[in-house]
Structure formats: C-alpha cells, structure tokens
Amino acid sequence: MTSLEFSSIRKCFGPTVALADFDLTIAPGEFISLLGPSGCGKTTALRIAAGFERADAGTVSLGGHDLSPIPAHKRNMGMVFQSYSLFPNLDVRKNVAFGLKTRRLESSVIARRVDEMLEIVQLSGLGDRFPHQLSGGQQQRVALARALAVRPEVLLLDEPLSALDARVRSTLRDEIKRIQRDTGVTTLFVTHDQDEALAMSDRVGVMSEGRLEQVGSPHEVYQSPASPFVARFVGSINEIPSEQGTILVRPEALTIHENVHHGKWIGTVVASTFQGPSTLIDVRLDALDRLVRVHTPTGTYDGVAGSRVSISMVGDHLLAV
Amino acid sequence: MTSLEFSSIRKCFGPTVALADFDLTIAPGEFISLLGPSGCGKTTALRIAAGFERADAGTVSLGGHDLSPIPAHKRNMGMVFQSYSLFPNLDVRKNVAFGLKTRRLESSVIARRVDEMLEIVQLSGLGDRFPHQLSGGQQQRVALARALAVRPEVLLLDEPLSALDARVRSTLRDEIKRIQRDTGVTTLFVTHDQDEALAMSDRVGVMSEGRLEQVGSPHEVYQSPASPFVARFVGSINEIPSEQGTILVRPEALTIHENVHHGKWIGTVVASTFQGPSTLIDVRLDALDRLVRVHTPTGTYDGVAGSRVSISMVGDHLLAV
Amino acid sequence: MRGRVFGRVVAPLILLVAAAFFILPLFAMMRFALQNVQVIDLRWSNLFDKWSLAPLWSAFSDDQFGRALTLSLKLAIGTGLISLLLLVPTIVWVHLRLPRARSTVEFLTILPYVIPAIGMVAGIMVIKPHARWFLNSDLSLIPFYVVLALPFTFRSIDSGLKALDLRTLVEASRSLGYGWIRTIVHVIVPNLRTAILSCLFLTVAVVLGEYTIADVLLKRTFPAFMGEYRGSDPKGGYGLAILSLVVTTLIFMIIGLVSRPKSARRRRARGTT
Amino acid sequence: MRGRVFGRVVAPLILLVAAAFFILPLFAMMRFALQNVQVIDLRWSNLFDKWSLAPLWSAFSDDQFGRALTLSLKLAIGTGLISLLLLVPTIVWVHLRLPRARSTVEFLTILPYVIPAIGMVAGIMVIKPHARWFLNSDLSLIPFYVVLALPFTFRSIDSGLKALDLRTLVEASRSLGYGWIRTIVHVIVPNLRTAILSCLFLTVAVVLGEYTIADVLLKRTFPAFMGEYRGSDPKGGYGLAILSLVVTTLIFMIIGLVSRPKSARRRRARGTT
C-alpha cells in the first residue's frame, strides 16, 4: 500500500493541452476514479503514472519517490487495459505467471501465487484455456489476476469494463471493487461512465479539458457538485429557469402531482422511461417550454403520455447558474 | 405502419440451433425489443427479417405477405447496425440521400426529405461533414436518418447503441424512442442490455437459446417474469432459500433495518454501491451464508460495511423455484 | 530508454543501409548511361562531369520506339482492366462468403512471384505449337501478365477491402435498396479508389518490366525493344531503363501520397480519451 | 439471387481460368522434361507414355550439384536471418512510433519488385570494379537478396503484427516488468511465429529463384547451376526447375495450412449474438 502523487503535471500533444497543472494525491489503499468525457486527459494521467507517456512538466511520485527517471518496466505497477491484452500464445496460467517469471521467484512460489490469483478472480478451473477460448469478461478477469500477481504498489485500470456487455460489466464492476477491498491495493481507475465511478470509488476526480473540476466522495460530487460541469456530467440534471437564475435540480429532487394545482410548475407528460425499480417521467412545462425529468419509484405514478400534471421540488437544487 | 410476423422460424448454423420455432408478431407501429445474452438468436431473427439470412423453415411476413422470395434489397426495411455503417466516401447528406437515389425521386424531393431527416435527428448543421469527422453518436444518428429516409415499412435496429459511450448511449436511447414515437414506424430492436429494452420498448421479447422465453410489456417481464431465466436476466435478483423453496426477490422488494430484531433475516453489511438516487446495500445473511442485495433510496440508510442489520420483505417475491 | 536509442539511431541506420543496396547500383547505372565518361574512369572526382541526355534522345528517335511503347500501353490497360474485373468481385466474394479461405488464397497468389520465370517460359515454349491461334495475337500476353501481377494486385485490392467494414457496408447498401451489382458499383468501388489506382499502376509496372515472356513469344513490347536497343547502343538502352524506372517510382510516390492512411477514423469514432 | 449465381458459378470459373494460365505451362514443361517423347510429338493421346525420372537422376549426379545447392542454402539462411533481424524491430518501431508512415514504407518496399531486374544488374556491373573487396565473397549476394525479398518479407511481418494489438501487448509486457528487448523476445516473436516462418520460406524461394544477379556476380548458386546445366542437358535442367518449384509450392501449402486465420477470436471475445 503506497501513495501515488501527481504534482503540477502538464502534458501537451502538439497544440492540444491534455493535462494542465494536474494535482492529485491517492492515499495508500485508496480507490480513486478519474471520470470525464473523451479527451479530458484522464487516460493521459494514467499513462504518465504507468510510464508510457512522459510529462512535459511536473512530477509523479510513488510513496514519496520521484518516478520520472524510472522506465515503465521498473515501476512495479499493475495495469489492466481497455482492449483485451492477454498474450494470445500463452494459456491463462502462463499469462498470470508472466510478470512473476521475470522476478526470479522459485517455480513452486510462482505456481502457488498463480493458483491464489485465479481463485481470487474465480477462474480456478480455466488455467489451461487460451485467451481466444475465453469470453471478454473472463479475459479481463485474467488480466486483473495477471496485474495483481506481481503484487504491484499501484493498480492502474484503464476503462477495463468498456468493451464488455452491460450485464458482464456490472458483475465485474462489483468484483473488481471486492478484490480491491480485499487486497487493499492503491488503485487509479479511469472511466467515462459515471455509474462505474460512483459505484466503485472511494473518491472520484471529475475532469474536464485537462483539469480536475472536483475531487470528492461519490456522494459529494453527486450531491454537492463544485461546478455546473460536474452537476451535468455526473448524474442526470434538470435546468429550470427561476427567480434565482437557472437552477440545476436532480430528477429525484422533483415530485409529480396528478393534480395540476399541487405543484409549482404545470405541464404535460411526454414520455415515461421504465427502469425497473424506478420510472423516469418526462414532462414539458407549459410556461417554460422545456422538458423536465422526474424520477419516481415505479408504481407511484403511471405517467400516461398526454396527462396534465404539476411538479414541485422535494429536495434542494444543487446550483444556480 | 405494417405488421411484421415471424412464424415457426427455424435456423441452424451447422450443429448450432440459432432459432427454434420462433413465433412473434409485431403490431403496426409497435416497438418490440428482443433481449437476451450472446448467442440467444436475437440477431439471427433480425437478420432473417432483413433478408440477410434465410430461415431453414418457417416464414416471415410483412403486412400478411410472405417475404421469403423477396431479396434483401427489395424488402423496404430500414436498418441501423451495431458498427458504424455510414459510407465513408459520402458526406452526411449523400449518406442520407443514398436510399432515395435508387427510388427515382426528383432531386428537389430528395433534398427536402434529407433536410427533414437531418432535422429529426438534430444534425441539420452537419450535412456536409464526412463520417470520419463525426463522433460515434452522431454517426449512429445519421445512420438512423438514412434508414428512415426511405420511409421503411419496418425499422430494424441491431444493437445500435452498444459501441457508444455510456452518456451518449442514454441520450441516443431517449432520442430513438422519441423519433420512433413521432414517425410511428414498426420497429424491431435487438439488444443485450436490459436497461435499453425496458426503457424503450412497447413490448420486450426475452430470448434464451433460440427460444422466446416471454413476450410482454417492460412491466410484465420485470414484475411477472414467466421463468427463472427471465427473472434473472431482466433486472437484479436475490435468491433466498425459504419455506416455499428458493424465492426470487427484487432488491427493491426488500428493506433494511438498523435494528436486527425488526427484519426477517439478520446479517452483516458487506458493501454499498452508490448509484445517485439510490444506493444498493449488499448484506451477508448469517443463517444462509448468502449475499443479498437491497435497493434503498439514497440517504435512507448509510450502509457502513460491518454494520449488523436485518432485512424484511416489503414487496412480493416473483417466483419460487 | 533502449527504445529511444533504437528509434533515433538504429532504425534510421537500418533503413539507410537497406536503401544503399538498392540505390547505389541504380546510381551507378545512371552514371554509366548519362555521363560521357569511360566506365573504367568513373570516380567520385568526376561525378559532375559531362552529363548528357543525348543517349536518351537518340533512343526516342528510333522508329520502333513509338510502336513498342504503344503496344506496352495497350497491354497495360488490358491487364489492368481484366485484373480489376476479375479481382474486385472475386475478393469481395471471398471476404463475405469464405473469410476463412482468404489467407489460403492470399498465399496462392504469391506463387507467381516465387516460381522462377524460367519455369513459365519453358512451359510456354512447349505449349506454343499447340496454341498458335491464341499466341499469335499481341494481346495474348495479357492473361500471362494478369497472373504475373497477381501477387500485388490481389494484395492491393485485398488490403483496400480489409480497411472497410465490408459486411456492414454491403448490408447497409442492400437494406437501402441496392442489389449486388449496384452495391459493388456504388459502394465498394468508390471506397476502393486508392486500392484500384495502385492496382492499375502495379499492372503498368509489371507490363513495363516484364521481358522474358514477351521475348519468348516474340512480341515487340517496350521492354523487348529496350533489350534489343541496348545491344546496339548500351548507353541509350540503360538510359531508357532508368527513365522507365524513374517514371514508375514517381507514380508510386504519388500513389503513396494520395492514399493517406485513414486509420484515425475508427479511433476518433470510438471516442476514448 | 445474383450473389448466389456469382458464388456458385462465376467465381470458381474465374479461379479456374486464372489457374489454367498458370498451371498449363508448368504442366507442359513437366511433360517436356520427364516424358521421353519428342517435343513435336507431345499430344493428349500420349499423355501417359514413357514418363521417366532419369533426367533428374543424372542432374543430381553432376559434381557441381551439391556445391551449388549448399551455397544457395547458406545464402537462404543468411538472407532469412538478416531479414528478420532487420525487419522485426524496425517494423515494430514503425507500428508503434510512426503508424502514419507505415503505408508509405509499405509502398517503398514494393519498389524492388517493380524495378526491372535488368536495372539492378546494370548498376552492379558498373559498380563492380570499385567494390571487388566486397563482391568477391560468395555471401555478398545476401544484402541484394534481402532487398529483393523485401516486398514479401516486409508484408509477412507487417501483417503478422497487424493481427496483434501490438501497442497493448507491448504496454502490458512492460507494465509486468519486461524491457524492450525482452518484450520483443518474449512477447512479439512468439506471437509472430507463423509470420516469421513464412518470411523465412519466402527468402528461401527468392534465393532459389534468383538467377540474374548471381550470374552477373559469377556466383555458382543453385539457379546459376540449373541455367548452366540446362545448356548441356535441357531435359535434366527443366526437371530440376520443376523439382525446385514443386518443393517451393509444397512448402507454401504447408505454411498456408499451419497459419490458420485466427480472426474468430475477436468476434467470440466481443460476445454478440
């Protein structure tokens, strides 16, 4: 368990500024996500930590030691990639053992470590399969086992779930979180998916155009966004003009009334989106000619398109802009 | 608006049965999703409707007319593909006009139709861009405009969202649904993502191993699954042994008590997953040594790992197996 | 670190040495042809002395020159068109229906390259008396040239197709109302423009370079003319060879520039950081 | 519908006709070499008459045979190894650091194929008096053969690398503690096995097929021996040509079978219906 610290990192690709004065400290054992849209610099930050890119300015340090002069293969970081990265010529066991082979361990030690890792990722029975015989989700599990087998000081996860099917994605998400909790490895996770970032992280760093807009717990970035960008990027948001300017309101901070006189704004239901436990109701407000989305527990309101309804606030708004 | 009917379709690829006695009628103007895991045959059904595969037995008919003898290019169906399918040598306008060119329309009619379509998919300003200058989401919008421009009798959507980022995916999902509602085109949508199927469809067909397990409204398949497979595949499910056998219970049908004597089962909180409006709490039950997931509105219970809690049912279970 | 040393020093060095074995002989040939200096006297010191294009001009004025060039151009056009007509539909078909066979087919098309030309020549000589009706025509060279060019014509069309998401484009086109032939004409061919261009220029290069078969079949193609002319005027002959080589190389450079890689597309479309 | 007609009838027909222009001459050559019948008398009616391997046996017993074959094999091994040592790191480097330059480099490697061999030969003749120290060695042919084989050796390594997700594999390897050289040895080379194999056999084919340069430089390689032997015994000479051709073809078929396409992988991994 080691801390990883970025200080004043700057990185340009030609005229594009990928990172500008990027500062972030990941505490030992912490799971931090970098969340942001395409091109916000999140992957660049991870690749600088891994040693695959060189910062133009600033330092990355691991447990207080500057990493700059150390080449990628001596940094002792485990990495899981977005695309399937298993060595196609090696079976699962040999893939997991790959990083151990170069560390001069006895073969019995290696075998034991591989067994242990396969058990952690729940693939004990598949040690002699080859990568092309595995599903995408299994391949990413093996990649995780391979990265953890070398007992890295930091685990770097570069959108490891984004090539997977929805269902596999959510299972593996829970599992990565469990494994990280059990091993206690300091983890930097890069994603563009806010659900993943909120669900998995101790803290989330929301990025935009090479800068960290906010770093905080999932609750904080969701419920107390530091900027309109964070409010809009993390979770759904309604933007409603009011006396205080345009207020940003989460769909669950609104409630819907079948009686048009009960709420603050009157409108017509346009559509409803069934989500299982909850249903989203889209309402076009009369006065503002604007769509507003209301989050309701399924069954509380049926939301037939065309119904006249009114809406009021039950929670606070996040920001006024 | 035309109906599309599959009757007793059978299709094998070598020894693999892709579809076995597949029956489905899509009413005029209806939006039906086929939902299922990889290899369940959903894409095969769509490709048979499009004319890209030939059924081994059974018929597909459109408005009562058997399609079997009609080649793909005479079926008048619009299709949007999973991978980006725009013609790379043509700009956006020419892509959208492509299907109209072969229909001997006057060029002024074509131009008007293209304008109209670009407006519907909200890309009016980008008519002279080339596909490689567009984002993935924009490319899929153009593909949708291109498919709809020919006024197809049926719209076939083959996982059109699965190559997109989470955020783009959810925006485009709402938009496809809106456009389908506005145009009223009969639509067959294939997906492995239950969120998409539930959110967009009039009816969902849940498939497994070449068979339809259940066809029903999103509410029906979610709340009254016809089989354990459907219950497990659509939405999250808890399986709890009880007097009636193992009961299948949705996380939102459970509630959590900080007082261990209030609930039916006692256990320890293992993890909590923040989802924004809601939080999932994973509890390991003492007696059953089994993880149970409880869906709580965010803020109602904090879910610190290690807390002793009890759980009770507030809703009904779906099935007992 | 080592990666960087390799990139900055070793890799360029390798390219340089490889280029040397390639360029030095050509350069020497150029001096022989166009410098009015005895071969035995060619040194670095007289590198810039007495250059002259006169040997070329006298070659141009030979009365066989025009006829030979015309025949070769006819052959080039015929070879190019027939190659395209055969290859485009066939390779499309292999890609869509027999993707597993693709690498086998690719392998087979190398054979014309690895089989010694002498083998083909010997065969033709034996078969000649039995196929005069066919071999008498000047254009009977075309099928042989189509086969000879196959290793590269196949590859250029094949890699052009590989860069497309062929199946999806074909299905998109068909779902929009285009049959197979119209799909090939309106979708595939326009997206293979650079591949088709390079295929055509490759056949030109083969036709302008092939000497042995033309000689055996007694056709007066441009390379055959060059060979003969070289006998009477070595400097002019080698001058022609250099010229055709320079023209070919220039054409290739131009194609190379025109056919810029479009690999950036997909990555941008995926939209990851 | 048309697609089906094309697939069942036209495409196989095209392959057949192309094969005919390729196989018929070879077949005729075989009859000439191994049938004890006057050329003028070769007809379909005597297709099965008087076949004999005697011309081959007498060629084998020539005392130059062994020495020429040994030299050619040495050259083949040298050419193969040097090609690999130069190409693998260079192409890896181009893929990772200069992906935009890849297609330009690919284009340049075609040049040795399109430049008439006669050009190179002329150049060598001119340069010869100035480089005797180098050209006197039998192995001085190796660099020329490396360049000659470049169009295909480059392509085989290049397409082998293209089939890998090279950047990710290299980064995975480095993040697991392997430096550049160990990454090439432990990750890249093992995953290029079939590409390397086909690269090696291609150099063998080039070395066994090249006659002109060896002749100019007065090296007694196997093709040079064949050419000379053909002068004294045409049947035996053509018999040898056929034999080397059959051996080469067999090797290619074997490589073709060994290097089965692995394209199924990704699709299965993506996991769509």
CSV table of C-alpha atoms in Angstrom, one decimal, chain B residues 90-102 105-129 141-142 144-151, chain C residues 176:
chain,number,residue,atom,x,y,z
B,90,LEU,CA,-20.1,10.2,-48.9
B,91,ASP,CA,-20.9,13.2,-46.8
B,92,VAL,CA,-23.8,13.2,-44.4
B,93,ARG,CA,-26.4,14.5,-46.9
B,94,LYS,CA,-25.3,12.0,-49.5
B,95,ASN,CA,-25.4,9.2,-47.0
B,96,VAL,CA,-29.0,10.1,-46.0
B,97,ALA,CA,-30.0,10.5,-49.7
B,98,PHE,CA,-28.4,7.2,-50.7
B,99,GLY,CA,-31.5,5.1,-50.4
B,100,LEU,CA,-33.6,7.8,-52.1
B,101,LYS,CA,-31.4,7.9,-55.1
B,102,THR,CA,-32.4,4.4,-56.2
B,105,LEU,CA,-37.4,10.6,-56.9
B,106,GLU,CA,-36.9,14.1,-58.2
B,107,SER,CA,-33.8,15.7,-56.7
B,108,SER,CA,-35.8,18.5,-55.1
B,109,VAL,CA,-37.9,15.9,-53.3
B,110,ILE,CA,-34.7,14.1,-52.2
B,111,ALA,CA,-33.2,17.3,-50.9
B,112,ARG,CA,-36.4,18.2,-49.0
B,113,ARG,CA,-36.6,14.7,-47.5
B,114,VAL,CA,-32.9,14.8,-46.4
B,115,ASP,CA,-33.4,18.2,-44.7
B,116,GLU,CA,-36.4,16.8,-42.9
B,117,MET,CA,-34.5,13.7,-41.7
B,118,LEU,CA,-31.4,15.7,-40.5
B,119,GLU,CA,-33.8,17.9,-38.6
B,120,ILE,CA,-35.4,14.9,-36.9
B,121,VAL,CA,-32.0,13.6,-35.8
B,122,GLN,CA,-30.9,17.1,-34.9
B,123,LEU,CA,-27.9,17.3,-37.2
B,124,SER,CA,-29.1,19.9,-39.6
B,125,GLY,CA,-25.9,21.8,-39.5
B,126,LEU,CA,-23.6,18.9,-40.3
B,127,GLY,CA,-24.9,17.9,-43.7
B,128,ASP,CA,-21.5,18.4,-45.4
B,129,ARG,CA,-19.4,16.6,-42.9
B,141,ARG,CA,-27.9,9.4,-35.8
B,142,VAL,CA,-27.0,9.8,-39.4
B,144,LEU,CA,-30.9,6.3,-38.3
B,145,ALA,CA,-31.8,9.2,-40.6
B,146,ARG,CA,-30.5,7.2,-43.6
B,147,ALA,CA,-32.7,4.2,-42.6
B,148,LEU,CA,-35.8,6.3,-42.0
B,149,ALA,CA,-35.4,8.5,-45.2
B,150,VAL,CA,-36.7,5.7,-47.4
B,151,ARG,CA,-39.9,5.5,-45.3
C,176,LEU,CA,-31.4,0.7,-48.7
